[in-house]
Amino acid sequence: MVGLEMNVGSAMLKVAAVQMSSNSNKENCLKKAEEFVFLATEGGAEVVALPEMFNFSGIIEKKKKNAESIPGPTINRLKELAKKFRIYLLCGSILEKHRGLFYNTSIFLNHQGEIIAKYRKMHLFDVTLPDGSSWRESELRTAGNEVVKVATSKAIFGFSICYDVRFPELYRKLAKGGTQIVFIPSAFTLETGKDHWETLVRARSIENQFYVIAPNQIGRDSQGRSYWGKSMIVDAWGTVLAKAPEKECVIFAEIDLSLQEKIRRNLPSLSHMRKDLFDFIK
């Protein structure tokens, strides 16, 4: 999916990632998200990203009751924010209900409050962790099947959600499509995050020579599950430009798209890929 705005503009771009702890009080989560978006705009951010499932966290039956169509109450509130502050806003992800199915869905809004991209999480988190905890995302959600990018007046953005980060094929496909900045809104667990989070996020950046904005959940949710935090913004060389402390907060970074062009020109690894051997990446 390539969206509405096709003129890629100036090289420098100030971005922000929100780190927050969601709970089963939806209104509380939404107010918190709105406050963090305001703080991000106060800091001069032109692009703001919220984490995965920022608007609600709870048991499966309550999740079903709080699922929304798109657009719906949550996205409509954020559309007004994006328009008011004239920012590009990555609406982390919410539980979308569509034709009787549920999806983990990310929405990207432009500075006029318009939906310009919609991504449904492809890879569902069905795992048993070393601490014995079990996660079965597919018990409720259906996997998406579309690689999504959008060209805007700021940059070409690509989309993914949390567990997707473990599947480099998605990111290579985004890179081959010209993506400059990739979002990875997440609710990365404490158990996996301590060993894998930074390594995976930086690896996707280094491999594909694009910027990564990775807002993460932190703290403990209403089910007692803990999240790693350490939200990050990483440049196209794999350097961590900003990393969140262990609290709810907003982090900022300046993205320099001319640096990315230089990196791709001087170390043209994407053009060196053996397409004759790896023809599954188009």
mmCIF file of N, CA and C in Angstrom, residues 41 74 80 88 100 119 131 133 141 172 178 183 185 262 268:
data_model
loop_
_atom_site.group_PDB
_atom_site.id
_atom_site.type_symbol
_atom_site.label_atom_id
_atom_site.label_comp_id
_atom_site.label_asym_id
_atom_site.label_seq_id
_atom_site.Cartn_x
_atom_site.Cartn_y
_atom_site.Cartn_z
ATOM 1 N N THR A 41 4.894 17.183 20.860
ATOM 2 C CA THR A 41 4.788 18.375 20.011
ATOM 3 C C THR A 41 5.435 19.583 20.672
ATOM 4 N N THR A 74 -11.142 5.650 19.134
ATOM 5 C CA THR A 74 -9.724 5.930 19.400
ATOM 6 C C THR A 74 -9.076 6.672 18.248
ATOM 7 N N GLU A 80 -7.954 14.079 15.448
ATOM 8 C CA GLU A 80 -8.075 15.477 15.876
ATOM 9 C C GLU A 80 -6.744 16.002 16.415
ATOM 10 N N TYR A 88 2.574 14.178 11.916
ATOM 11 C CA TYR A 88 2.327 12.814 11.460
ATOM 12 C C TYR A 88 2.319 11.935 12.706
ATOM 13 N N GLY A 100 -16.234 -9.469 11.868
ATOM 14 C CA GLY A 100 -16.217 -10.594 12.790
ATOM 15 C C GLY A 100 -14.848 -11.107 13.179
ATOM 16 N N TYR A 119 -1.821 -0.841 8.696
ATOM 17 C CA TYR A 119 -1.039 -2.087 8.687
ATOM 18 C C TYR A 119 -1.573 -3.042 9.745
ATOM 19 N N ASP A 131 10.528 -18.176 31.212
ATOM 20 C CA ASP A 131 9.981 -18.103 32.570
ATOM 21 C C ASP A 131 8.701 -18.918 32.728
ATOM 22 N N SER A 133 5.832 -18.444 31.087
ATOM 23 C CA SER A 133 4.628 -17.731 30.670
ATOM 24 C C SER A 133 4.301 -18.049 29.216
ATOM 25 N N ARG A 141 -6.563 -12.911 17.612
ATOM 26 C CA ARG A 141 -6.276 -12.095 16.434
ATOM 27 C C ARG A 141 -6.038 -12.938 15.185
ATOM 28 N N ARG A 172 13.459 -6.384 4.678
ATOM 29 C CA ARG A 172 14.179 -6.325 3.414
ATOM 30 C C ARG A 172 13.237 -5.920 2.279
ATOM 31 N N GLY A 178 12.237 1.149 -1.108
ATOM 32 C CA GLY A 178 12.650 2.534 -0.919
ATOM 33 C C GLY A 178 12.337 3.139 0.429
ATOM 34 N N PHE A 183 8.633 1.976 11.400
ATOM 35 C CA PHE A 183 8.074 1.951 12.751
ATOM 36 C C PHE A 183 8.009 0.510 13.259
ATOM 37 N N PRO A 185 6.209 -0.291 16.591
ATOM 38 C CA PRO A 185 5.518 -0.129 17.869
ATOM 39 C C PRO A 185 5.392 -1.489 18.547
ATOM 40 N N LYS A 262 23.924 8.885 2.089
ATOM 41 C CA LYS A 262 25.380 8.704 2.070
ATOM 42 C C LYS A 262 25.754 7.272 2.446
ATOM 43 N N PRO A 268 26.871 0.075 -0.397
ATOM 44 C CA PRO A 268 25.642 -0.273 -1.134
ATOM 45 C C PRO A 268 25.249 -1.744 -1.005
#
